Amino acid sequence: MKDVLRVIVIAAHPDEPEIYAGGTTALLTGRGHQVKYLSLTNGDAGHYEMSGEALAKRRAAEAMEAAKHLGVAEYEILGNHDGALLPTLELREAVIQRIRSWKADIVIAFHPEGGTHTDNRYAGRVVADASAFVAKVPNIVPDTPCLDDSPLFLLMPDYSMRASYKADIVIDIGQVLEKKLLACHSHDTQFYEFAPFEQGMTKPVPPDWEGKRQFILEGWSTFFRVSKEMLPALERDYGIEEAGNVTFAESFEYADYNAGGLAEQRSELLSRLRG
């Protein structure tokens, strides 16, 4: 891997890169690596009162604020409508172009076979489809030079498929927990408005930061805290004693469309994240 890694996190909606990979992002950018977030939809349906262009603009502003807390170098939001994403050839070529133009060493995306939200599933599928063409295939998307080598593809854990999800890499995010929390906090529409409505939460959103911090940790604990499927990888890579002290973590699965050398790449990535 290069001295400075270039990472792109591709999700379906603004706020998902932060909640699935915000801690890992903060660790990477804190060590001088470059991270881009790409949302394949503009999130214009993710609310119970607002919609359309007004909501899309508000969510874009929230995303840009979140990026500041994590050190994200670029946050791009495509104009596709929320709830209407499809794995089309046009979208695949757009994803190939973004991965190439970012010169990505690592691509983090959703699982192509998982998720109850069709946008998330199709976002994962289009990245899987794009993966075959980003390197060494110059006649596909010829206006953007292809990469010399295929990136490492990691999958974010959609928790609706937890029974089959493999935590191949687990990252201790304890030291950057506050940055991830503040990034989530930036998305008022999602964490304090739409999600409480959608999930039928009766507990009011606290007015102060400490209360909101706890509100996020309790309401979205699966995106922050160590769970049992993470333990084997944590103990392997951090040691049993150190792993026992890890409370907050993010995990990723190797995409089955990766090239070889995964164990070596895992070891090197972990060394970059741990300093």
mmCIF file of C-alpha atoms in Angstrom:
data_model
loop_
_atom_site.group_PDB
_atom_site.id
_atom_site.type_symbol
_atom_site.label_atom_id
_atom_site.label_comp_id
_atom_site.label_asym_id
_atom_site.label_seq_id
_atom_site.Cartn_x
_atom_site.Cartn_y
_atom_site.Cartn_z
ATOM 1 C CA MET A 1 0.000 0.000 0.000
ATOM 2 C CA LYS A 2 1.052 3.600 -0.618
ATOM 3 C CA ASP A 3 2.301 5.931 2.108
ATOM 4 C CA VAL A 4 -0.866 8.014 1.754
ATOM 5 C CA LEU A 5 -3.968 5.889 1.233
ATOM 6 C CA ARG A 6 -6.876 7.125 -0.847
ATOM 7 C CA VAL A 7 -10.190 5.723 0.372
ATOM 8 C CA ILE A 8 -13.688 6.159 -1.035
ATOM 9 C CA VAL A 9 -16.783 5.226 0.978
ATOM 10 C CA ILE A 10 -19.797 4.638 -1.280
ATOM 11 C CA ALA A 11 -23.243 4.562 0.315
ATOM 12 C CA ALA A 12 -26.840 5.035 -0.766
ATOM 13 C CA HIS A 13 -27.767 8.062 1.376
ATOM 14 C CA PRO A 14 -26.062 11.031 3.041
ATOM 15 C CA ASP A 15 -25.310 10.054 6.682
ATOM 16 C CA GLU A 16 -24.531 6.372 5.960
ATOM 17 C CA PRO A 17 -20.778 6.791 5.383
ATOM 18 C CA GLU A 18 -20.598 8.501 8.775
ATOM 19 C CA ILE A 19 -22.586 5.934 10.728
ATOM 20 C CA TYR A 20 -20.990 2.860 9.136
ATOM 21 C CA ALA A 21 -17.420 4.092 8.691
ATOM 22 C CA GLY A 22 -17.077 7.431 10.494
ATOM 23 C CA GLY A 23 -14.666 6.175 13.138
ATOM 24 C CA THR A 24 -12.429 4.454 10.611
ATOM 25 C CA THR A 25 -12.524 7.625 8.521
ATOM 26 C CA ALA A 26 -11.402 9.769 11.465
ATOM 27 C CA LEU A 27 -8.530 7.397 12.197
ATOM 28 C CA LEU A 28 -7.406 7.472 8.568
ATOM 29 C CA THR A 29 -7.618 11.240 8.106
ATOM 30 C CA GLY A 30 -5.951 11.799 11.472
ATOM 31 C CA ARG A 31 -2.944 9.925 10.096
ATOM 32 C CA GLY A 32 -2.814 11.934 6.883
ATOM 33 C CA HIS A 33 -4.764 9.659 4.535
ATOM 34 C CA GLN A 34 -7.370 10.978 2.088
ATOM 35 C CA VAL A 35 -11.035 9.941 2.313
ATOM 36 C CA LYS A 36 -13.917 10.745 -0.037
ATOM 37 C CA TYR A 37 -17.597 10.078 0.689
ATOM 38 C CA LEU A 38 -19.976 9.340 -2.191
ATOM 39 C CA SER A 39 -23.754 9.101 -1.706
ATOM 40 C CA LEU A 40 -25.575 7.626 -4.700
ATOM 41 C CA THR A 41 -28.890 9.328 -3.819
ATOM 42 C CA ASN A 42 -29.639 12.795 -2.529
ATOM 43 C CA GLY A 43 -31.812 11.592 0.367
ATOM 44 C CA ASP A 44 -34.853 13.572 -0.764
ATOM 45 C CA ALA A 45 -37.370 11.125 0.775
ATOM 46 C CA GLY A 46 -35.819 10.691 4.214
ATOM 47 C CA HIS A 47 -38.227 12.725 6.333
ATOM 48 C CA TYR A 48 -41.833 12.773 7.545
ATOM 49 C CA GLU A 49 -42.597 16.418 6.652
ATOM 50 C CA MET A 50 -39.977 17.724 4.220
ATOM 51 C CA SER A 51 -39.279 16.232 0.789
ATOM 52 C CA GLY A 52 -37.856 16.963 -2.625
ATOM 53 C CA GLU A 53 -35.322 19.662 -3.355
ATOM 54 C CA ALA A 54 -35.681 21.411 0.010
ATOM 55 C CA LEU A 55 -34.857 18.223 1.896
ATOM 56 C CA ALA A 56 -32.036 17.314 -0.485
ATOM 57 C CA LYS A 57 -30.425 20.721 0.077
ATOM 58 C CA ARG A 58 -30.775 20.446 3.837
ATOM 59 C CA ARG A 59 -29.264 16.969 3.892
ATOM 60 C CA ALA A 60 -26.374 18.109 1.691
ATOM 61 C CA ALA A 61 -25.615 20.913 4.136
ATOM 62 C CA GLU A 62 -25.689 18.417 7.014
ATOM 63 C CA ALA A 63 -23.281 16.155 5.122
ATOM 64 C CA MET A 64 -20.797 18.973 4.565
ATOM 65 C CA GLU A 65 -20.898 19.819 8.276
ATOM 66 C CA ALA A 66 -20.360 16.164 9.195
ATOM 67 C CA ALA A 67 -17.372 15.996 6.847
ATOM 68 C CA LYS A 68 -15.626 18.724 8.846
ATOM 69 C CA HIS A 69 -15.695 16.629 12.018
ATOM 70 C CA LEU A 70 -14.153 13.613 10.285
ATOM 71 C CA GLY A 71 -11.617 15.346 8.045
ATOM 72 C CA VAL A 72 -13.312 14.088 4.864
ATOM 73 C CA ALA A 73 -11.589 15.652 1.862
ATOM 74 C CA GLU A 74 -14.562 15.451 -0.497
ATOM 75 C CA TYR A 75 -18.249 14.637 -0.029
ATOM 76 C CA GLU A 76 -20.136 14.104 -3.292
ATOM 77 C CA ILE A 77 -23.881 13.516 -3.487
ATOM 78 C CA LEU A 78 -25.402 12.341 -6.759
ATOM 79 C CA GLY A 79 -28.822 13.561 -7.862
ATOM 80 C CA ASN A 80 -30.626 10.206 -7.868
ATOM 81 C CA HIS A 81 -33.882 10.172 -5.910
ATOM 82 C CA ASP A 82 -34.046 8.486 -2.521
ATOM 83 C CA GLY A 83 -35.983 5.220 -2.732
ATOM 84 C CA ALA A 84 -35.596 4.950 -6.518
ATOM 85 C CA LEU A 85 -31.999 3.739 -6.930
ATOM 86 C CA LEU A 86 -31.425 1.013 -9.532
ATOM 87 C CA PRO A 87 -28.165 -0.731 -10.582
ATOM 88 C CA THR A 88 -28.208 0.702 -14.103
ATOM 89 C CA LEU A 89 -25.344 0.845 -16.597
ATOM 90 C CA GLU A 90 -25.338 4.641 -16.236
ATOM 91 C CA LEU A 91 -24.890 4.414 -12.471
ATOM 92 C CA ARG A 92 -22.220 1.729 -12.807
ATOM 93 C CA GLU A 93 -20.224 3.949 -15.133
ATOM 94 C CA ALA A 94 -20.619 6.891 -12.735
ATOM 95 C CA VAL A 95 -19.233 4.728 -9.914
ATOM 96 C CA ILE A 96 -16.329 3.498 -12.068
ATOM 97 C CA GLN A 97 -15.516 7.105 -12.919
ATOM 98 C CA ARG A 98 -15.544 8.183 -9.245
ATOM 99 C CA ILE A 99 -13.369 5.299 -8.058
ATOM 100 C CA ARG A 100 -10.861 5.919 -10.837
ATOM 101 C CA SER A 101 -10.770 9.699 -10.534
ATOM 102 C CA TRP A 102 -10.199 9.401 -6.775
ATOM 103 C CA LYS A 103 -7.404 6.881 -7.528
ATOM 104 C CA ALA A 104 -8.797 4.744 -4.749
ATOM 105 C CA ASP A 105 -6.646 2.234 -2.896
ATOM 106 C CA ILE A 106 -9.614 1.116 -0.781
ATOM 107 C CA VAL A 107 -13.332 1.129 -1.592
ATOM 108 C CA ILE A 108 -15.841 0.709 1.241
ATOM 109 C CA ALA A 109 -19.394 -0.129 0.153
ATOM 110 C CA PHE A 110 -22.568 -1.997 1.064
ATOM 111 C CA HIS A 111 -23.029 -5.753 0.600
ATOM 112 C CA PRO A 112 -24.533 -6.495 -2.839
ATOM 113 C CA GLU A 113 -26.821 -9.226 -1.487
ATOM 114 C CA GLY A 114 -27.919 -7.723 1.814
ATOM 115 C CA GLY A 115 -30.099 -5.095 3.317
ATOM 116 C CA THR A 116 -33.822 -4.572 3.567
ATOM 117 C CA HIS A 117 -33.524 -1.114 1.972
ATOM 118 C CA THR A 118 -33.403 -1.538 -1.802
ATOM 119 C CA ASP A 119 -31.244 1.577 -2.211
ATOM 120 C CA ASN A 120 -28.575 0.065 0.035
ATOM 121 C CA ARG A 121 -28.706 -3.306 -1.705
ATOM 122 C CA TYR A 122 -28.496 -1.779 -5.169
ATOM 123 C CA ALA A 123 -25.703 0.564 -4.068
ATOM 124 C CA GLY A 124 -23.745 -2.522 -3.038
ATOM 125 C CA ARG A 125 -24.586 -4.303 -6.267
ATOM 126 C CA VAL A 126 -23.501 -1.467 -8.515
ATOM 127 C CA VAL A 127 -20.112 -1.248 -6.752
ATOM 128 C CA ALA A 128 -19.722 -5.013 -7.154
ATOM 129 C CA ASP A 129 -20.522 -4.695 -10.853
ATOM 130 C CA ALA A 130 -18.119 -1.756 -11.216
ATOM 131 C CA SER A 131 -15.269 -3.597 -9.477
ATOM 132 C CA ALA A 132 -14.464 -5.688 -12.561
ATOM 133 C CA PHE A 133 -13.737 -2.621 -14.674
ATOM 134 C CA VAL A 134 -12.006 -0.002 -12.497
ATOM 135 C CA ALA A 135 -8.516 -1.404 -13.188
ATOM 136 C CA LYS A 136 -6.815 -2.476 -16.410
ATOM 137 C CA VAL A 137 -9.913 -2.142 -18.609
ATOM 138 C CA PRO A 138 -9.251 1.124 -20.481
ATOM 139 C CA ASN A 139 -12.101 0.787 -22.986
ATOM 140 C CA ILE A 140 -14.764 0.985 -20.268
ATOM 141 C CA VAL A 141 -15.401 4.622 -19.256
ATOM 142 C CA PRO A 142 -12.491 5.612 -21.534
ATOM 143 C CA ASP A 143 -12.578 9.289 -20.585
ATOM 144 C CA THR A 144 -11.226 8.444 -17.102
ATOM 145 C CA PRO A 145 -7.897 6.566 -17.030
ATOM 146 C CA CYS A 146 -8.236 3.124 -15.474
ATOM 147 C CA LEU A 147 -6.285 2.170 -12.367
ATOM 148 C CA ASP A 148 -3.127 0.069 -12.534
ATOM 149 C CA ASP A 149 -4.342 -2.192 -9.740
ATOM 150 C CA SER A 150 -7.735 -3.070 -8.322
ATOM 151 C CA PRO A 151 -8.522 -1.451 -4.954
ATOM 152 C CA LEU A 152 -9.234 -3.420 -1.804
ATOM 153 C CA PHE A 153 -13.030 -3.681 -1.489
ATOM 154 C CA LEU A 154 -14.524 -3.771 2.008
ATOM 155 C CA LEU A 155 -18.205 -4.188 2.825
ATOM 156 C CA MET A 156 -20.113 -2.275 5.483
ATOM 157 C CA PRO A 157 -22.332 -4.430 7.726
ATOM 158 C CA ASP A 158 -25.998 -3.945 6.995
ATOM 159 C CA TYR A 159 -27.345 -5.177 10.302
ATOM 160 C CA SER A 160 -30.467 -6.727 8.774
ATOM 161 C CA MET A 161 -28.137 -9.504 7.561
ATOM 162 C CA ARG A 162 -26.127 -9.900 10.752
ATOM 163 C CA ALA A 163 -26.517 -13.705 10.808
ATOM 164 C CA SER A 164 -24.525 -14.074 7.587
ATOM 165 C CA TYR A 165 -22.211 -11.069 7.887
ATOM 166 C CA LYS A 166 -18.505 -11.757 8.440
ATOM 167 C CA ALA A 167 -16.483 -9.303 10.528
ATOM 168 C CA ASP A 168 -13.163 -9.837 8.734
ATOM 169 C CA ILE A 169 -11.618 -6.542 9.890
ATOM 170 C CA VAL A 170 -12.611 -4.861 13.167
ATOM 171 C CA ILE A 171 -11.339 -1.396 14.023
ATOM 172 C CA ASP A 172 -11.158 0.011 17.552
ATOM 173 C CA ILE A 173 -12.650 3.520 17.229
ATOM 174 C CA GLY A 174 -12.586 4.461 20.906
ATOM 175 C CA GLN A 175 -10.060 7.257 20.478
ATOM 176 C CA VAL A 176 -12.163 8.956 17.763
ATOM 177 C CA LEU A 177 -15.607 8.216 19.179
ATOM 178 C CA GLU A 178 -16.435 11.902 19.745
ATOM 179 C CA LYS A 179 -15.676 12.751 16.116
ATOM 180 C CA LYS A 180 -18.065 10.077 14.872
ATOM 181 C CA LEU A 181 -20.739 11.205 17.329
ATOM 182 C CA LEU A 182 -20.403 14.824 16.204
ATOM 183 C CA ALA A 183 -20.628 13.748 12.558
ATOM 184 C CA CYS A 184 -23.869 11.892 13.292
ATOM 185 C CA HIS A 185 -25.083 14.865 15.337
ATOM 186 C CA SER A 186 -24.691 17.027 12.218
ATOM 187 C CA HIS A 187 -27.485 15.065 10.539
ATOM 188 C CA ASP A 188 -30.436 16.565 12.419
ATOM 189 C CA THR A 189 -32.946 15.352 9.857
ATOM 190 C CA GLN A 190 -31.957 11.729 10.358
ATOM 191 C CA PHE A 191 -30.996 11.310 14.001
ATOM 192 C CA TYR A 192 -33.335 13.762 15.688
ATOM 193 C CA GLU A 193 -36.288 13.986 13.313
ATOM 194 C CA PHE A 194 -36.918 11.186 10.814
ATOM 195 C CA ALA A 195 -35.498 8.164 12.670
ATOM 196 C CA PRO A 196 -37.392 8.855 15.926
ATOM 197 C CA PHE A 197 -40.600 9.276 13.889
ATOM 198 C CA GLU A 198 -39.962 6.186 11.751
ATOM 199 C CA GLN A 199 -39.057 3.994 14.715
ATOM 200 C CA GLY A 200 -41.903 5.237 16.898
ATOM 201 C CA MET A 201 -39.610 6.597 19.608
ATOM 202 C CA THR A 202 -41.679 8.262 22.320
ATOM 203 C CA LYS A 203 -38.725 9.603 24.284
ATOM 204 C CA PRO A 204 -38.109 13.256 23.300
ATOM 205 C CA VAL A 205 -34.765 14.267 21.853
ATOM 206 C CA PRO A 206 -32.702 15.904 24.627
ATOM 207 C CA PRO A 207 -31.948 19.607 24.114
ATOM 208 C CA ASP A 208 -28.307 19.521 25.308
ATOM 209 C CA TRP A 209 -25.268 17.923 23.681
ATOM 210 C CA GLU A 210 -24.594 15.435 26.455
ATOM 211 C CA GLY A 211 -28.182 14.214 26.243
ATOM 212 C CA LYS A 212 -28.041 14.007 22.451
ATOM 213 C CA ARG A 213 -24.724 12.167 22.644
ATOM 214 C CA GLN A 214 -26.318 9.501 24.826
ATOM 215 C CA PHE A 215 -29.430 9.492 22.615
ATOM 216 C CA ILE A 216 -27.293 8.546 19.599
ATOM 217 C CA LEU A 217 -25.272 5.940 21.484
ATOM 218 C CA GLU A 218 -28.392 4.256 22.827
ATOM 219 C CA GLY A 219 -30.520 4.490 19.697
ATOM 220 C CA TRP A 220 -27.822 3.371 17.278
ATOM 221 C CA SER A 221 -25.663 1.175 19.511
ATOM 222 C CA THR A 222 -25.083 -1.455 16.801
ATOM 223 C CA PHE A 223 -23.158 1.128 14.792
ATOM 224 C CA PHE A 224 -20.851 1.973 17.680
ATOM 225 C CA ARG A 225 -20.390 -0.883 20.137
ATOM 226 C CA VAL A 226 -18.528 -4.162 19.909
ATOM 227 C CA SER A 227 -20.833 -7.127 19.218
ATOM 228 C CA LYS A 228 -20.138 -10.832 19.496
ATOM 229 C CA GLU A 229 -19.397 -11.451 15.815
ATOM 230 C CA MET A 230 -16.536 -8.938 16.068
ATOM 231 C CA LEU A 231 -14.702 -10.735 18.873
ATOM 232 C CA PRO A 232 -12.711 -13.315 16.838
ATOM 233 C CA ALA A 233 -11.170 -10.639 14.594
ATOM 234 C CA LEU A 234 -10.569 -8.280 17.520
ATOM 235 C CA GLU A 235 -8.756 -10.976 19.502
ATOM 236 C CA ARG A 236 -6.734 -12.062 16.465
ATOM 237 C CA ASP A 237 -5.562 -8.553 15.545
ATOM 238 C CA TYR A 238 -5.380 -6.800 18.940
ATOM 239 C CA GLY A 239 -4.673 -9.701 21.281
ATOM 240 C CA ILE A 240 -7.098 -11.135 23.820
ATOM 241 C CA GLU A 241 -6.220 -8.704 26.610
ATOM 242 C CA GLU A 242 -6.415 -5.541 24.503
ATOM 243 C CA ALA A 243 -9.531 -6.769 22.684
ATOM 244 C CA GLY A 244 -11.277 -7.142 26.034
ATOM 245 C CA ASN A 245 -10.850 -3.415 26.618
ATOM 246 C CA VAL A 246 -12.407 -2.355 23.294
ATOM 247 C CA THR A 247 -15.937 -0.976 23.668
ATOM 248 C CA PHE A 248 -16.472 0.921 20.417
ATOM 249 C CA ALA A 249 -15.622 -0.535 17.023
ATOM 250 C CA GLU A 250 -16.493 -0.722 13.343
ATOM 251 C CA SER A 251 -16.260 -3.877 11.267
ATOM 252 C CA PHE A 252 -15.911 -4.685 7.576
ATOM 253 C CA GLU A 253 -16.190 -7.815 5.457
ATOM 254 C CA TYR A 254 -13.930 -8.638 2.524
ATOM 255 C CA ALA A 255 -15.926 -8.473 -0.694
ATOM 256 C CA ASP A 256 -15.863 -11.809 -2.453
ATOM 257 C CA TYR A 257 -14.947 -10.004 -5.675
ATOM 258 C CA ASN A 258 -11.549 -8.937 -4.264
ATOM 259 C CA ALA A 259 -8.236 -10.043 -5.713
ATOM 260 C CA GLY A 260 -5.835 -12.085 -3.551
ATOM 261 C CA GLY A 261 -3.424 -11.077 -0.779
ATOM 262 C CA LEU A 262 -6.146 -10.136 1.697
ATOM 263 C CA ALA A 263 -4.312 -11.207 4.863
ATOM 264 C CA GLU A 264 -1.315 -9.061 3.981
ATOM 265 C CA GLN A 265 -3.515 -6.090 3.109
ATOM 266 C CA ARG A 266 -5.440 -6.482 6.375
ATOM 267 C CA SER A 267 -2.250 -6.446 8.399
ATOM 268 C CA GLU A 268 -0.965 -3.354 6.617
ATOM 269 C CA LEU A 269 -4.271 -1.507 6.893
ATOM 270 C CA LEU A 270 -4.478 -2.208 10.623
ATOM 271 C CA SER A 271 -0.941 -0.933 11.111
ATOM 272 C CA ARG A 272 -1.898 2.312 9.333
ATOM 273 C CA LEU A 273 -4.985 2.746 11.481
ATOM 274 C CA ARG A 274 -3.170 2.084 14.723
ATOM 275 C CA GLY A 275 -0.255 4.417 13.972
#
